PDB file of C-alpha atoms in Angstrom:
ATOM      1  CA  GLN I 216      63.120  58.964  28.362  1.00 83.00           C
ATOM      2  CA  VAL I 217      59.788  57.191  27.962  1.00 91.00           C
ATOM      3  CA  GLN I 218      59.227  53.883  26.232  1.00 95.00           C
ATOM      4  CA  LEU I 219      55.772  52.537  25.467  1.00 96.00           C
ATOM      5  CA  VAL I 220      54.782  48.968  24.681  1.00 97.00           C
ATOM      6  CA  GLU I 221      51.248  48.031  23.648  1.00 97.00           C
ATOM      7  CA  SER I 222      49.670  44.659  24.218  1.00 97.00           C
ATOM      8  CA  GLY I 223      46.264  43.023  24.228  1.00 98.00           C
ATOM      9  CA  GLY I 224      45.401  43.103  20.565  1.00 98.00           C
ATOM     10  CA  GLY I 225      44.067  40.114  18.720  1.00 98.00           C
ATOM     11  CA  LEU I 226      41.214  38.694  16.717  1.00 98.00           C
ATOM     12  CA  VAL I 227      37.670  39.140  17.979  1.00 98.00           C
ATOM     13  CA  GLN I 228      34.201  38.766  16.519  1.00 98.00           C
ATOM     14  CA  ALA I 229      31.939  41.741  15.985  1.00 98.00           C
ATOM     15  CA  GLY I 230      30.211  42.683  19.207  1.00 98.00           C
ATOM     16  CA  GLY I 231      33.068  41.402  21.303  1.00 98.00           C
ATOM     17  CA  SER I 232      35.476  43.187  23.598  1.00 98.00           C
ATOM     18  CA  LEU I 233      39.197  43.651  24.050  1.00 98.00           C
ATOM     19  CA  ARG I 234      41.319  45.548  26.521  1.00 98.00           C
ATOM     20  CA  LEU I 235      44.533  47.067  25.275  1.00 98.00           C
ATOM     21  CA  SER I 236      47.371  47.927  27.605  1.00 98.00           C
ATOM     22  CA  CYS I 237      50.259  50.313  27.160  1.00 97.00           C
ATOM     23  CA  ALA I 238      53.120  49.762  29.558  1.00 96.00           C
ATOM     24  CA  ALA I 239      55.354  52.778  30.045  1.00 95.00           C
ATOM     25  CA  SER I 240      58.850  53.130  31.382  1.00 92.00           C
ATOM     26  CA  GLY I 241      60.248  56.460  32.438  1.00 82.00           C
ATOM     27  CA  ARG I 242      59.861  58.678  35.450  1.00 79.00           C
ATOM     28  CA  PHE I 243      57.853  61.380  33.703  1.00 77.00           C
ATOM     29  CA  PHE I 244      55.008  59.256  32.413  1.00 84.00           C
ATOM     30  CA  SER I 245      52.589  60.320  35.143  1.00 87.00           C
ATOM     31  CA  THR I 246      53.022  63.982  34.170  1.00 90.00           C
ATOM     32  CA  TYR I 247      52.232  63.426  30.505  1.00 93.00           C
ATOM     33  CA  ALA I 248      49.055  63.460  28.548  1.00 95.00           C
ATOM     34  CA  VAL I 249      48.309  60.062  27.026  1.00 96.00           C
ATOM     35  CA  GLY I 250      46.239  58.805  24.176  1.00 97.00           C
ATOM     36  CA  TRP I 251      45.365  56.059  21.777  1.00 98.00           C
ATOM     37  CA  PHE I 252      45.489  56.272  17.998  1.00 98.00           C
ATOM     38  CA  ARG I 253      44.813  53.731  15.309  1.00 98.00           C
ATOM     39  CA  GLN I 254      45.705  53.157  11.698  1.00 98.00           C
ATOM     40  CA  ALA I 255      43.749  50.952   9.336  1.00 97.00           C
ATOM     41  CA  PRO I 256      45.225  49.634   6.087  1.00 92.00           C
ATOM     42  CA  GLY I 257      45.403  52.365   3.474  1.00 95.00           C
ATOM     43  CA  LYS I 258      44.275  55.052   5.893  1.00 97.00           C
ATOM     44  CA  ASP I 259      45.937  57.759   7.936  1.00 97.00           C
ATOM     45  CA  ARG I 260      46.508  57.357  11.618  1.00 96.00           C
ATOM     46  CA  GLU I 261      43.514  58.705  13.513  1.00 97.00           C
ATOM     47  CA  PHE I 262      42.784  59.822  17.024  1.00 97.00           C
ATOM     48  CA  VAL I 263      40.844  57.434  19.231  1.00 98.00           C
ATOM     49  CA  ALA I 264      40.945  58.652  22.832  1.00 98.00           C
ATOM     50  CA  ALA I 265      43.056  60.734  25.197  1.00 97.00           C
ATOM     51  CA  ILE I 266      43.490  61.897  28.758  1.00 96.00           C
ATOM     52  CA  ILE I 267      44.934  65.404  28.776  1.00 94.00           C
ATOM     53  CA  GLY I 268      45.773  67.278  31.944  1.00 83.00           C
ATOM     54  CA  THR I 269      43.098  67.045  34.588  1.00 81.00           C
ATOM     55  CA  SER I 270      40.285  66.988  32.062  1.00 78.00           C
ATOM     56  CA  GLY I 271      38.115  63.965  31.644  1.00 88.00           C
ATOM     57  CA  PRO I 272      38.753  61.515  28.837  1.00 96.00           C
ATOM     58  CA  THR I 273      38.021  62.574  25.288  1.00 95.00           C
ATOM     59  CA  TYR I 274      37.022  60.306  22.447  1.00 97.00           C
ATOM     60  CA  SER I 275      36.556  60.373  18.739  1.00 97.00           C
ATOM     61  CA  ASP I 276      32.944  60.312  17.625  1.00 97.00           C
ATOM     62  CA  SER I 277      33.404  56.873  16.139  1.00 97.00           C
ATOM     63  CA  VAL I 278      34.290  55.222  19.447  1.00 98.00           C
ATOM     64  CA  GLU I 279      32.540  57.313  22.090  1.00 97.00           C
ATOM     65  CA  GLY I 280      30.168  55.202  24.103  1.00 98.00           C
ATOM     66  CA  ARG I 281      31.994  52.009  23.200  1.00 98.00           C
ATOM     67  CA  PHE I 282      35.599  52.602  24.277  1.00 98.00           C
ATOM     68  CA  THR I 283      36.963  53.697  27.636  1.00 98.00           C
ATOM     69  CA  ILE I 284      40.442  55.075  28.207  1.00 98.00           C
ATOM     70  CA  SER I 285      42.018  54.951  31.648  1.00 97.00           C
ATOM     71  CA  ARG I 286      45.420  55.128  33.257  1.00 95.00           C
ATOM     72  CA  ASP I 287      47.095  53.707  36.320  1.00 93.00           C
ATOM     73  CA  ASN I 288      50.008  55.958  37.144  1.00 87.00           C
ATOM     74  CA  ALA I 289      51.153  53.738  39.997  1.00 90.00           C
ATOM     75  CA  ARG I 290      51.710  50.991  37.442  1.00 93.00           C
ATOM     76  CA  ASN I 291      52.762  53.297  34.604  1.00 93.00           C
ATOM     77  CA  THR I 292      50.082  51.761  32.440  1.00 96.00           C
ATOM     78  CA  LEU I 293      47.487  53.105  30.032  1.00 96.00           C
ATOM     79  CA  TYR I 294      44.423  51.097  29.040  1.00 98.00           C
ATOM     80  CA  LEU I 295      41.808  51.105  26.342  1.00 98.00           C
ATOM     81  CA  GLN I 296      38.718  49.036  27.019  1.00 98.00           C
ATOM     82  CA  MET I 297      36.962  48.363  23.725  1.00 98.00           C
ATOM     83  CA  ASN I 298      33.405  47.067  23.724  1.00 98.00           C
ATOM     84  CA  SER I 299      30.892  46.434  20.959  1.00 98.00           C
ATOM     85  CA  LEU I 300      33.683  46.071  18.460  1.00 98.00           C
ATOM     86  CA  ALA I 301      32.881  46.300  14.771  1.00 98.00           C
ATOM     87  CA  PRO I 302      34.888  45.439  11.653  1.00 98.00           C
ATOM     88  CA  GLU I 303      35.494  49.157  11.137  1.00 97.00           C
ATOM     89  CA  ASP I 304      37.594  49.104  14.314  1.00 98.00           C
ATOM     90  CA  THR I 305      40.156  46.850  12.661  1.00 98.00           C
ATOM     91  CA  ALA I 306      43.488  48.656  12.806  1.00 98.00           C
ATOM     92  CA  VAL I 307      46.860  48.804  14.434  1.00 98.00           C
ATOM     93  CA  TYR I 308      46.410  50.604  17.733  1.00 98.00           C
ATOM     94  CA  TYR I 309      49.151  52.818  19.102  1.00 98.00           C
ATOM     95  CA  CYS I 310      49.554  54.511  22.447  1.00 98.00           C
ATOM     96  CA  SER I 311      51.208  57.885  22.739  1.00 97.00           C
ATOM     97  CA  ALA I 312      52.381  60.204  25.487  1.00 96.00           C
ATOM     98  CA  GLY I 313      53.770  63.692  25.826  1.00 95.00           C
ATOM     99  CA  PRO I 314      53.339  67.108  27.397  1.00 95.00           C
ATOM    100  CA  SER I 315      49.924  68.715  27.215  1.00 93.00           C
ATOM    101  CA  ILE I 316      49.317  71.611  24.856  1.00 93.00           C
ATOM    102  CA  GLY I 317      46.253  73.354  26.153  1.00 88.00           C
ATOM    103  CA  PRO I 318      43.211  71.418  27.308  1.00 84.00           C
ATOM    104  CA  THR I 319      42.662  69.373  24.162  1.00 85.00           C
ATOM    105  CA  GLY I 320      46.056  68.605  22.682  1.00 92.00           C
ATOM    106  CA  PHE I 321      49.416  67.144  23.487  1.00 94.00           C
ATOM    107  CA  LYS I 322      52.782  66.511  21.940  1.00 94.00           C
ATOM    108  CA  ASN I 323      53.141  62.988  20.635  1.00 94.00           C
ATOM    109  CA  ASP I 324      56.725  62.766  21.826  1.00 94.00           C
ATOM    110  CA  TYR I 325      56.554  59.039  22.468  1.00 95.00           C
ATOM    111  CA  TRP I 326      54.902  56.212  20.574  1.00 97.00           C
ATOM    112  CA  GLY I 327      54.587  52.502  21.063  1.00 97.00           C
ATOM    113  CA  GLN I 328      55.102  49.983  18.286  1.00 97.00           C
ATOM    114  CA  GLY I 329      51.418  49.197  17.979  1.00 98.00           C
ATOM    115  CA  THR I 330      49.200  46.190  18.508  1.00 98.00           C
ATOM    116  CA  GLN I 331      46.938  44.682  15.864  1.00 98.00           C
ATOM    117  CA  VAL I 332      43.202  44.527  16.459  1.00 98.00           C
ATOM    118  CA  THR I 333      41.163  42.565  13.949  1.00 98.00           C
ATOM    119  CA  VAL I 334      37.382  42.401  14.192  1.00 98.00           C
ATOM    120  CA  SER I 335      35.612  39.790  12.110  1.00 98.00           C
ATOM    121  CA  LYS I 336      31.961  39.709  11.184  1.00 93.00           C
TER     122      LYS I 336
END
């Protein structure tokens, strides 16, 4: 019912910026919580940022202050603005969407295919 496609990844030097986009199809996208996750080589997928319900954005400690999540429901698009990138941010970034579960969680019913972000020194 919802399909997600990430874009905007690439190679950037440390200290640089990238903006990731997640284009959604499906009529229920605007009602869903949304978030970004990432997975580095040899590591588990980890939470990056989310917008759940009417609460403000939430971020992992590792990205707070550097990344900004936003959504444009009119365009069915989710964004992740990434500033002050560091090599530790290198990962495949995935967007996700699904119904909220309380104020701080949501069902990851839908996933994109991911977009690679590589940060060099």
